[in-house]
Amino acid sequence: MREYAILLDAKKMPDAWYNILPDMPSPSAPVLHPATQQPVSPEDLAAIFPMGLIEQEMSPNPEISIPGEVMDRYLMYRPTPLRRAYRLEEELKTPAKIYYKNESVTPSGSHKINTSIAQAYYNMVEGVHSLSTETGAGQWGTALSIACSMYNMQCKVYMVRVSFEQKPYRKGFMEAFGATVIASPSDTTEVGRKIREDNPGTTGSLGMAISEAVEVAVTSGGKIKYSLGSVLNHVCMHQTIIGEEAKLQMDSVGDYPDIVIGCCGGGSNFAGISFPFVKDKLKKGLKTEFIAVEPAACPTLTRGPYAYDFGDTGKLTPLMKQYTLGHNFVPPGIHAGGLRYHGVAQTVAHLKKDGVIDARALYQNPCFKASLLFAKCEGILPAPESGHAICAAVDEAVRCREAGESKTILFNLSGHGHFDVAAYDAYLRGDLQDYDLDEEILEKGRQSIPDVKEPA
Ligand SMILES: *Cc1c(COP(=O)(O)O)cnc(C)c1O
């Protein structure tokens, strides 16, 4: 009998997150204060984050144990299944084995709830009752709304205006869990008003929404803290539960991946599936390949320079060394909204620079095509973001067929596409454009990258 679903006994669930910082192959560039350009201190960050998360952000420990209360919530939906995509393999006539970790089965429908629960928890234990955040396509806002309702906390979500208008169901979902949802840029913050004045009629961006949510926290006198759905080290770390489980699951069927694939917006689900395997590459010298897949319409890792930049349009966040298209860059309105971010997690950028991982940029039409093939074989309609990982996995499997190689491919299905049917509809009508960004557009974005003198 074929084992389609490789399940993990809840009793065997990993009880620690993996922190890759101490295992990085070369020293990490310090995070800098936005005004002084000097390394940030924990006190600088305390205005917007609770100490528990700040400690994790800078922790030298490779393992951070998962608090019992968080584990209890994880057990509502974890361990998630690892699945062998036998039917997709057959459809592609490939000798490769294709496995995927299914994060679409969580309460929020994506991996993001793995960190929202942890973040809400660490805020709650320090007496914080209210969180502000941004959301692009709505997955992060949804995940944080659910987590805040678990701990009876308030949640204020700045949603990128174009998504707010295109995806009213997302707003309804968040409101059902008690959140307040505001289209960004808005006139509820100073930075939002300024952005609107400078960019009349703007459809918004994640960078703009982050600025608004950060301002709300900074000006609240400590009552409201800010929560970020990706990019930061503690966020990527919370997501490593995905890869830690996958490792045990693959081991239980006597397998290990040759290629690990994740789509990459801010980098958290890619980090989540890959870092526990990257650890083996760094420590045991394995030759595993890692592919972070981004949209050609927002080619941060493949076409951005490696430089210090802000995480937001309003320049309120610390400066981080990363690949960046410039904090003023506004990507075309592709349907994978979760991948429309100008920058990327420092750890992911650093591993790319050191040649430990690779990146690849794909057009949206082939990603939708691969997603529908996957849906036909596996019965799951993927999020357009996850479609990027699927497309790369399919390409690799086809390459294996052509080369006659039987590699083992593992990718992360970061979420389902139940709120993205309009995107599938547009694809089926042939209405989706593939954007080729010319040098002029990229140069305009690059001009917003600040001139930072790196501390010696
Ligand atoms: C947010 C999101 C992403 C992109 O964010 P990362 O931090 O890069 O993981 C990818 N897939 C889904 C389903 C998302 O919700």
Short mmCIF file of C-alpha atoms and ligand atoms in Angstrom, two decimals:
data_model
loop_
_atom_site.label_atom_id
_atom_site.label_comp_id
_atom_site.label_asym_id
_atom_site.label_seq_id
_atom_site.Cartn_x
_atom_site.Cartn_y
_atom_site.Cartn_z
CA MET A 1 0.00 0.00 0.00
CA ARG A 2 1.28 3.44 -0.88
CA GLU A 3 1.93 5.80 1.95
CA TYR A 4 0.52 9.08 0.65
CA ALA A 5 0.38 10.82 4.01
CA ILE A 6 3.37 10.54 6.31
CA LEU A 7 1.96 11.45 9.67
CA LEU A 8 3.88 12.22 12.82
CA ASP A 9 2.63 11.13 16.22
CA ALA A 10 1.84 14.23 18.28
CA LYS A 11 3.90 12.73 21.10
CA LYS A 12 6.96 12.88 18.85
CA MET A 13 6.49 16.51 17.94
CA PRO A 14 9.74 18.54 18.15
CA ASP A 15 9.70 20.68 21.29
CA ALA A 16 12.20 23.36 20.20
CA TRP A 17 12.58 25.88 17.38
CA TYR A 18 15.89 26.03 15.52
CA ASN A 19 17.82 29.30 15.63
CA ILE A 20 20.29 29.39 12.73
CA LEU A 21 22.13 32.56 13.87
CA PRO A 22 24.91 30.77 15.85
CA ASP A 23 25.47 28.34 12.95
CA MET A 24 25.85 30.95 10.20
CA PRO A 25 28.96 30.32 8.05
CA SER A 26 30.21 33.92 8.37
CA PRO A 27 29.52 36.72 10.88
CA SER A 28 26.12 38.43 10.56
CA ALA A 29 25.92 42.13 9.74
CA PRO A 30 24.55 44.02 12.77
CA VAL A 31 21.04 45.49 12.67
CA LEU A 32 21.33 49.28 12.75
CA HIS A 33 19.25 52.02 14.34
CA PRO A 34 17.33 53.94 11.62
CA ALA A 35 18.46 57.35 12.86
CA THR A 36 21.96 56.85 14.30
CA GLN A 37 23.03 53.98 12.00
CA GLN A 38 24.68 52.37 15.04
CA PRO A 39 23.93 48.77 16.10
CA VAL A 40 20.50 48.58 17.77
CA SER A 41 20.23 47.62 21.41
CA PRO A 42 17.46 45.54 22.98
CA GLU A 43 16.19 48.76 24.59
CA ASP A 44 15.77 50.38 21.14
CA LEU A 45 13.51 47.53 20.09
CA ALA A 46 11.54 47.49 23.35
CA ALA A 47 9.34 50.34 22.10
CA ILE A 48 7.67 47.97 19.65
CA PHE A 49 8.43 44.37 20.72
CA PRO A 50 8.19 42.45 24.02
CA MET A 51 11.49 41.42 25.64
CA GLY A 52 10.81 37.71 25.15
CA LEU A 53 10.85 38.17 21.38
CA ILE A 54 13.78 40.61 21.41
CA GLU A 55 15.83 37.98 23.26
CA GLN A 56 14.91 35.42 20.62
CA GLU A 57 15.78 37.88 17.85
CA MET A 58 19.36 38.10 19.11
CA SER A 59 19.74 34.73 20.80
CA PRO A 60 23.06 32.83 20.60
CA ASN A 61 21.30 29.53 21.41
CA PRO A 62 20.68 27.15 18.52
CA GLU A 63 17.59 25.70 20.21
CA ILE A 64 14.75 27.66 21.80
CA SER A 65 12.26 25.47 23.62
CA ILE A 66 8.61 25.95 22.72
CA PRO A 67 6.57 27.07 25.76
CA GLY A 68 3.92 24.56 26.88
CA GLU A 69 1.12 27.03 26.26
CA VAL A 70 2.25 27.56 22.64
CA MET A 71 2.71 23.81 22.16
CA ASP A 72 -0.83 23.29 23.36
CA ARG A 73 -2.13 25.60 20.62
CA TYR A 74 0.17 24.02 18.01
CA LEU A 75 -1.39 20.66 18.89
CA MET A 76 -4.74 21.97 17.60
CA TYR A 77 -3.40 21.48 14.07
CA ARG A 78 0.17 20.14 14.26
CA PRO A 79 2.01 18.04 13.32
CA THR A 80 0.92 18.81 9.76
CA PRO A 81 1.11 15.98 7.21
CA LEU A 82 4.06 15.39 4.94
CA ARG A 83 2.68 14.04 1.69
CA ARG A 84 4.26 12.08 -1.13
CA ALA A 85 2.86 13.41 -4.41
CA TYR A 86 2.78 10.05 -6.21
CA ARG A 87 0.15 11.19 -8.69
CA LEU A 88 2.09 14.33 -9.60
CA GLU A 89 5.20 12.17 -10.12
CA GLU A 90 3.21 9.91 -12.45
CA GLU A 91 1.69 12.83 -14.31
CA LEU A 92 5.20 14.21 -14.90
CA LYS A 93 6.61 10.73 -15.70
CA THR A 94 9.57 11.59 -13.52
CA PRO A 95 11.87 9.22 -11.66
CA ALA A 96 12.15 11.94 -8.96
CA LYS A 97 10.33 11.57 -5.67
CA ILE A 98 8.23 14.60 -4.73
CA TYR A 99 7.27 15.28 -1.12
CA TYR A 100 5.48 18.33 0.25
CA LYS A 101 4.79 19.59 3.73
CA ASN A 102 1.16 20.64 3.92
CA GLU A 103 0.84 23.90 5.87
CA SER A 104 -2.51 24.62 4.21
CA VAL A 105 -4.33 22.61 6.88
CA THR A 106 -3.83 25.13 9.70
CA PRO A 107 -6.70 27.23 11.10
CA SER A 108 -5.50 30.28 9.12
CA GLY A 109 -4.87 28.25 5.96
CA SER A 110 -1.17 29.09 5.87
CA HIS A 111 2.07 28.66 7.82
CA LYS A 112 1.75 32.15 9.35
CA ILE A 113 -0.17 30.97 12.40
CA ASN A 114 2.98 29.14 13.58
CA THR A 115 4.48 32.50 14.49
CA SER A 116 1.32 34.49 15.27
CA ILE A 117 0.48 32.16 18.17
CA ALA A 118 4.02 32.45 19.53
CA GLN A 119 4.11 36.25 19.12
CA ALA A 120 0.72 36.79 20.74
CA TYR A 121 1.79 34.51 23.60
CA TYR A 122 5.07 36.34 24.34
CA ASN A 123 3.20 39.68 24.29
CA MET A 124 0.43 38.33 26.51
CA VAL A 125 2.81 37.10 29.22
CA GLU A 126 4.35 40.59 29.39
CA GLY A 127 0.91 42.15 29.91
CA VAL A 128 0.38 43.52 26.40
CA HIS A 129 -3.29 43.50 25.39
CA SER A 130 -3.13 45.03 21.94
CA LEU A 131 -1.12 44.40 18.76
CA SER A 132 -0.80 46.34 15.52
CA THR A 133 0.34 44.85 12.25
CA GLU A 134 0.26 45.05 8.46
CA THR A 135 -1.07 42.52 5.98
CA GLY A 136 -0.68 42.21 2.23
CA ALA A 137 -2.96 39.58 0.75
CA GLY A 138 -4.49 39.01 4.19
CA GLN A 139 -2.91 35.75 5.35
CA TRP A 140 -0.81 37.32 8.05
CA GLY A 141 -3.65 39.54 9.32
CA THR A 142 -5.85 36.45 9.47
CA ALA A 143 -3.25 34.46 11.39
CA LEU A 144 -2.65 37.23 13.91
CA SER A 145 -6.38 37.86 14.36
CA ILE A 146 -6.92 34.21 15.28
CA ALA A 147 -3.97 34.21 17.68
CA CYS A 148 -5.08 37.45 19.37
CA SER A 149 -8.56 36.06 19.88
CA MET A 150 -7.00 33.02 21.59
CA TYR A 151 -5.47 35.29 24.22
CA ASN A 152 -8.25 37.89 24.35
CA MET A 153 -6.05 40.56 22.81
CA GLN A 154 -6.99 43.38 20.45
CA CYS A 155 -5.63 43.34 16.93
CA LYS A 156 -5.37 46.29 14.54
CA VAL A 157 -4.52 45.37 10.96
CA TYR A 158 -3.32 47.78 8.25
CA MET A 159 -4.20 46.02 5.00
CA VAL A 160 -2.60 47.02 1.70
CA ARG A 161 -5.36 49.00 -0.05
CA VAL A 162 -5.43 47.02 -3.29
CA SER A 163 -6.00 43.77 -1.36
CA PHE A 164 -8.51 45.43 0.96
CA GLU A 165 -10.57 46.27 -2.11
CA GLN A 166 -9.97 43.00 -3.99
CA LYS A 167 -10.45 40.61 -1.06
CA PRO A 168 -13.39 41.67 1.11
CA TYR A 169 -13.70 38.10 2.42
CA ARG A 170 -10.33 38.38 4.08
CA LYS A 171 -11.49 41.47 5.96
CA GLY A 172 -14.66 39.66 7.05
CA PHE A 173 -12.58 36.71 8.28
CA MET A 174 -10.36 38.95 10.41
CA GLU A 175 -13.33 40.86 11.80
CA ALA A 176 -15.00 37.57 12.74
CA PHE A 177 -12.06 37.03 15.09
CA GLY A 178 -12.49 40.52 16.53
CA ALA A 179 -9.79 42.42 14.62
CA THR A 180 -10.04 45.99 13.29
CA VAL A 181 -9.03 46.24 9.63
CA ILE A 182 -7.96 49.53 7.98
CA ALA A 183 -7.05 50.08 4.32
CA SER A 184 -3.44 51.34 3.99
CA PRO A 185 -2.20 53.93 3.40
CA SER A 186 -4.84 55.54 5.59
CA ASP A 187 -5.37 58.91 7.22
CA THR A 188 -5.27 57.36 10.72
CA THR A 189 -1.48 57.83 11.00
CA GLU A 190 0.92 60.65 10.30
CA VAL A 191 3.07 58.49 8.05
CA GLY A 192 -0.03 57.29 6.17
CA ARG A 193 -1.18 60.86 5.53
CA LYS A 194 2.28 61.82 4.30
CA ILE A 195 2.50 58.81 1.97
CA ARG A 196 -0.92 59.64 0.50
CA GLU A 197 0.10 63.23 -0.07
CA ASP A 198 3.32 62.15 -1.82
CA ASN A 199 1.67 59.32 -3.83
CA PRO A 200 -1.90 60.34 -4.67
CA GLY A 201 -4.07 57.37 -5.62
CA THR A 202 -1.51 54.80 -4.48
CA THR A 203 -2.76 51.21 -4.16
CA GLY A 204 -0.49 50.72 -1.16
CA SER A 205 2.35 48.33 -0.43
CA LEU A 206 3.57 46.19 2.44
CA GLY A 207 6.30 48.76 3.10
CA MET A 208 3.68 51.49 3.58
CA ALA A 209 1.43 49.35 5.79
CA ILE A 210 4.38 48.41 8.01
CA SER A 211 5.14 52.11 8.56
CA GLU A 212 1.57 52.74 9.72
CA ALA A 213 1.47 49.76 12.08
CA VAL A 214 4.86 50.65 13.57
CA GLU A 215 3.77 54.26 14.14
CA VAL A 216 0.68 53.07 16.01
CA ALA A 217 2.89 51.05 18.39
CA VAL A 218 5.58 53.70 18.83
CA THR A 219 3.05 56.41 19.70
CA SER A 220 0.95 54.26 22.07
CA GLY A 221 3.10 54.78 25.16
CA GLY A 222 3.76 51.05 25.47
CA LYS A 223 0.11 49.97 25.34
CA ILE A 224 0.27 48.60 21.80
CA LYS A 225 3.11 46.47 20.47
CA TYR A 226 3.88 45.77 16.86
CA SER A 227 3.92 42.34 15.30
CA LEU A 228 5.58 41.35 12.00
CA GLY A 229 4.58 38.31 9.95
CA SER A 230 7.92 37.57 8.31
CA VAL A 231 11.51 38.78 7.81
CA LEU A 232 12.70 38.97 11.43
CA ASN A 233 14.85 36.25 12.93
CA HIS A 234 12.35 35.26 15.62
CA VAL A 235 9.62 34.90 12.98
CA CYS A 236 11.75 32.67 10.74
CA MET A 237 12.74 30.70 13.84
CA HIS A 238 9.12 30.00 14.84
CA GLN A 239 8.56 28.62 11.34
CA THR A 240 11.34 26.03 11.71
CA ILE A 241 8.76 23.77 13.34
CA ILE A 242 7.83 22.99 9.70
CA GLY A 243 11.28 21.70 8.75
CA GLU A 244 11.89 19.99 12.11
CA GLU A 245 8.71 17.95 11.67
CA ALA A 246 9.48 17.27 7.99
CA LYS A 247 12.88 15.91 8.94
CA LEU A 248 11.37 13.38 11.35
CA GLN A 249 8.70 12.47 8.82
CA MET A 250 11.18 11.91 5.99
CA ASP A 251 13.36 9.93 8.32
CA SER A 252 10.41 7.69 9.24
CA VAL A 253 10.20 6.59 5.57
CA GLY A 254 13.99 6.34 5.25
CA ASP A 255 14.35 9.37 2.98
CA TYR A 256 16.20 12.69 2.93
CA PRO A 257 15.76 15.52 0.40
CA ASP A 258 18.33 16.34 -2.31
CA ILE A 259 16.45 19.55 -3.10
CA VAL A 260 14.42 21.71 -0.70
CA ILE A 261 12.13 24.38 -2.17
CA GLY A 262 10.09 27.21 -0.68
CA CYS A 263 8.49 30.34 -2.10
CA CYS A 264 10.03 33.51 -0.77
CA GLY A 265 8.39 36.80 0.15
CA GLY A 266 9.93 37.95 3.42
CA GLY A 267 11.53 34.53 3.69
CA SER A 268 9.78 32.93 6.67
CA ASN A 269 8.22 29.81 5.15
CA PHE A 270 11.36 29.19 3.10
CA ALA A 271 13.41 29.49 6.30
CA GLY A 272 10.92 27.28 8.09
CA ILE A 273 11.11 24.34 5.72
CA SER A 274 14.80 24.72 4.89
CA PHE A 275 16.84 25.86 7.92
CA PRO A 276 16.73 22.51 9.79
CA PHE A 277 18.16 20.92 6.60
CA VAL A 278 20.58 23.83 6.02
CA LYS A 279 21.94 22.98 9.46
CA ASP A 280 22.95 19.52 8.16
CA LYS A 281 24.58 21.08 5.11
CA LEU A 282 26.61 23.45 7.30
CA LYS A 283 27.52 20.90 9.97
CA LYS A 284 27.78 17.62 8.06
CA GLY A 285 28.84 18.93 4.66
CA LEU A 286 25.80 17.50 2.84
CA LYS A 287 25.28 18.65 -0.73
CA THR A 288 21.56 19.44 -0.41
CA GLU A 289 20.29 22.15 -2.78
CA PHE A 290 18.00 24.87 -1.51
CA ILE A 291 15.87 27.00 -3.82
CA ALA A 292 14.04 30.15 -2.69
CA VAL A 293 11.47 31.00 -5.35
CA GLU A 294 10.33 34.57 -5.89
CA PRO A 295 8.15 36.28 -8.51
CA ALA A 296 9.86 37.86 -11.52
CA ALA A 297 7.69 40.91 -10.72
CA CYS A 298 9.45 41.33 -7.35
CA PRO A 299 12.92 39.83 -7.87
CA THR A 300 14.55 40.73 -4.55
CA LEU A 301 17.10 37.88 -4.25
CA THR A 302 17.85 37.54 -7.95
CA ARG A 303 18.11 41.20 -9.03
CA GLY A 304 18.43 43.33 -5.90
CA PRO A 305 21.78 44.46 -4.51
CA TYR A 306 23.01 43.11 -1.14
CA ALA A 307 22.79 46.26 0.96
CA TYR A 308 21.48 47.86 4.11
CA ASP A 309 17.89 49.07 3.74
CA PHE A 310 14.79 49.90 5.75
CA GLY A 311 11.98 47.37 6.09
CA ASP A 312 9.31 49.98 5.39
CA THR A 313 8.52 52.97 3.20
CA GLY A 314 8.40 55.46 6.07
CA LYS A 315 11.93 54.55 7.30
CA LEU A 316 10.77 53.75 10.84
CA THR A 317 12.22 50.22 11.06
CA PRO A 318 15.86 49.35 11.80
CA LEU A 319 18.27 49.01 8.90
CA MET A 320 19.05 45.44 7.92
CA LYS A 321 21.62 44.06 5.51
CA GLN A 322 19.64 42.14 2.92
CA TYR A 323 18.87 41.88 -0.77
CA THR A 324 16.56 44.77 -1.54
CA LEU A 325 14.77 46.44 -4.43
CA GLY A 326 14.64 49.67 -2.38
CA HIS A 327 12.12 50.52 0.33
CA ASN A 328 10.21 52.77 -2.11
CA PHE A 329 9.85 50.04 -4.72
CA VAL A 330 6.19 49.20 -5.42
CA PRO A 331 5.93 45.89 -7.32
CA PRO A 332 3.30 45.29 -10.02
CA GLY A 333 -0.02 43.91 -8.69
CA ILE A 334 0.60 40.20 -9.18
CA HIS A 335 -1.77 37.82 -7.41
CA ALA A 336 0.82 36.33 -5.08
CA GLY A 337 0.42 39.32 -2.73
CA GLY A 338 2.45 37.64 0.00
CA LEU A 339 5.51 37.72 -2.26
CA ARG A 340 5.34 41.46 -3.02
CA TYR A 341 7.97 42.64 -0.55
CA HIS A 342 11.01 44.75 -1.47
CA GLY A 343 13.39 43.06 0.97
CA VAL A 344 14.00 39.68 2.59
CA ALA A 345 15.04 38.11 5.89
CA GLN A 346 18.66 38.84 6.80
CA THR A 347 19.46 35.18 7.40
CA VAL A 348 18.08 34.11 4.00
CA ALA A 349 20.00 36.94 2.28
CA HIS A 350 23.19 36.04 4.13
CA LEU A 351 22.94 32.34 3.15
CA LYS A 352 22.38 33.34 -0.47
CA LYS A 353 25.40 35.63 -0.41
CA ASP A 354 27.52 32.82 1.07
CA GLY A 355 26.36 30.41 -1.66
CA VAL A 356 24.60 28.01 0.73
CA ILE A 357 21.19 28.52 -0.90
CA ASP A 358 20.04 29.52 -4.41
CA ALA A 359 17.23 31.73 -5.62
CA ARG A 360 15.08 31.67 -8.73
CA ALA A 361 12.49 34.11 -10.12
CA LEU A 362 9.39 32.85 -11.96
CA TYR A 363 6.53 34.41 -13.93
CA GLN A 364 3.04 34.05 -12.53
CA ASN A 365 1.40 32.29 -15.50
CA PRO A 366 3.58 29.15 -15.34
CA CYS A 367 3.07 29.14 -11.55
CA PHE A 368 -0.72 29.05 -11.98
CA LYS A 369 -0.34 26.34 -14.60
CA ALA A 370 1.73 24.21 -12.21
CA SER A 371 -0.73 24.95 -9.38
CA LEU A 372 -3.64 23.61 -11.41
CA LEU A 373 -1.69 20.47 -12.30
CA PHE A 374 -0.96 20.03 -8.60
CA ALA A 375 -4.63 20.65 -7.75
CA LYS A 376 -5.70 17.97 -10.24
CA CYS A 377 -3.29 15.43 -8.77
CA GLU A 378 -3.55 16.29 -5.07
CA GLY A 379 -7.02 17.79 -4.69
CA ILE A 380 -5.74 20.97 -3.04
CA LEU A 381 -6.05 24.44 -4.58
CA PRO A 382 -2.76 26.14 -3.59
CA ALA A 383 -2.19 29.76 -2.64
CA PRO A 384 -0.67 31.69 -5.57
CA GLU A 385 2.42 32.19 -3.39
CA SER A 386 2.81 28.44 -2.88
CA GLY A 387 2.34 28.03 -6.64
CA HIS A 388 5.85 29.44 -7.04
CA ALA A 389 7.31 26.58 -4.97
CA ILE A 390 5.19 24.05 -6.86
CA CYS A 391 6.34 25.39 -10.23
CA ALA A 392 10.00 25.11 -9.23
CA ALA A 393 9.41 21.57 -7.90
CA VAL A 394 7.75 20.59 -11.18
CA ASP A 395 10.63 22.11 -13.16
CA GLU A 396 13.14 20.14 -11.08
CA ALA A 397 11.16 16.93 -11.50
CA VAL A 398 11.07 17.45 -15.27
CA ARG A 399 14.81 18.08 -15.26
CA CYS A 400 15.25 14.78 -13.40
CA ARG A 401 13.20 13.04 -16.10
CA GLU A 402 15.39 14.50 -18.82
CA ALA A 403 18.58 13.59 -16.98
CA GLY A 404 17.28 10.19 -15.84
CA GLU A 405 17.99 11.10 -12.20
CA SER A 406 15.93 9.97 -9.24
CA LYS A 407 16.33 12.91 -6.87
CA THR A 408 14.23 13.50 -3.79
CA ILE A 409 12.45 16.84 -3.86
CA LEU A 410 10.78 18.44 -0.84
CA PHE A 411 8.74 21.63 -1.06
CA ASN A 412 6.59 23.57 1.32
CA LEU A 413 2.93 24.06 0.48
CA SER A 414 2.72 27.30 2.46
CA GLY A 415 -1.04 27.77 2.14
CA HIS A 416 -4.28 27.08 0.29
CA GLY A 417 -5.89 29.36 -2.28
CA HIS A 418 -9.49 29.37 -1.06
CA PHE A 419 -9.48 33.17 -0.93
CA ASP A 420 -7.73 33.44 -4.28
CA VAL A 421 -10.32 32.03 -6.63
CA ALA A 422 -10.55 35.39 -8.41
CA ALA A 423 -6.87 34.97 -9.31
CA TYR A 424 -7.49 31.49 -10.72
CA ASP A 425 -10.46 32.87 -12.59
CA ALA A 426 -8.29 35.59 -14.14
CA TYR A 427 -5.66 33.00 -15.06
CA LEU A 428 -8.22 30.76 -16.75
CA ARG A 429 -9.56 33.73 -18.73
CA GLY A 430 -6.03 34.46 -19.91
CA ASP A 431 -6.07 37.84 -18.18
CA LEU A 432 -2.84 37.53 -16.23
CA GLN A 433 0.21 39.43 -17.32
CA ASP A 434 3.81 38.31 -16.88
CA TYR A 435 5.83 41.32 -15.85
CA ASP A 436 9.38 41.85 -17.04
CA LEU A 437 10.81 44.63 -14.95
CA ASP A 438 13.14 46.81 -16.96
CA GLU A 439 16.33 48.33 -15.59
CA GLU A 440 14.68 51.75 -15.37
CA ILE A 441 12.06 50.59 -12.86
CA LEU A 442 14.63 48.70 -10.82
CA GLU A 443 16.99 51.67 -10.85
CA LYS A 444 14.22 53.93 -9.55
CA GLY A 445 13.70 51.54 -6.62
CA ARG A 446 17.44 51.23 -5.98
CA GLN A 447 17.71 55.00 -5.62
CA SER A 448 15.79 54.74 -2.33
CA ILE A 449 18.44 52.44 -0.81
CA PRO A 450 20.18 54.58 1.81
CA ASP A 451 23.87 55.25 1.91
CA VAL A 452 24.94 53.46 5.07
CA LYS A 453 28.40 53.54 6.52
CA GLU A 454 28.87 50.08 7.99
CA PRO A 455 30.22 49.97 11.52
CA ALA A 456 33.76 48.57 11.53
C1 LIG B 1 2.79 35.28 3.52
C2 LIG B 1 2.84 34.09 2.67
C3 LIG B 1 3.99 33.77 1.95
C4 LIG B 1 5.21 34.64 1.89
O1 LIG B 1 5.79 34.97 3.12
P1 LIG B 1 7.14 34.33 3.63
O2 LIG B 1 7.46 35.08 4.85
O3 LIG B 1 8.17 34.50 2.56
O4 LIG B 1 6.85 32.91 3.90
C5 LIG B 1 4.00 32.61 1.21
N1 LIG B 1 2.93 31.80 1.17
C6 LIG B 1 1.80 32.07 1.85
C7 LIG B 1 0.64 31.15 1.75
C8 LIG B 1 1.73 33.22 2.63
O5 LIG B 1 0.63 33.48 3.33
#
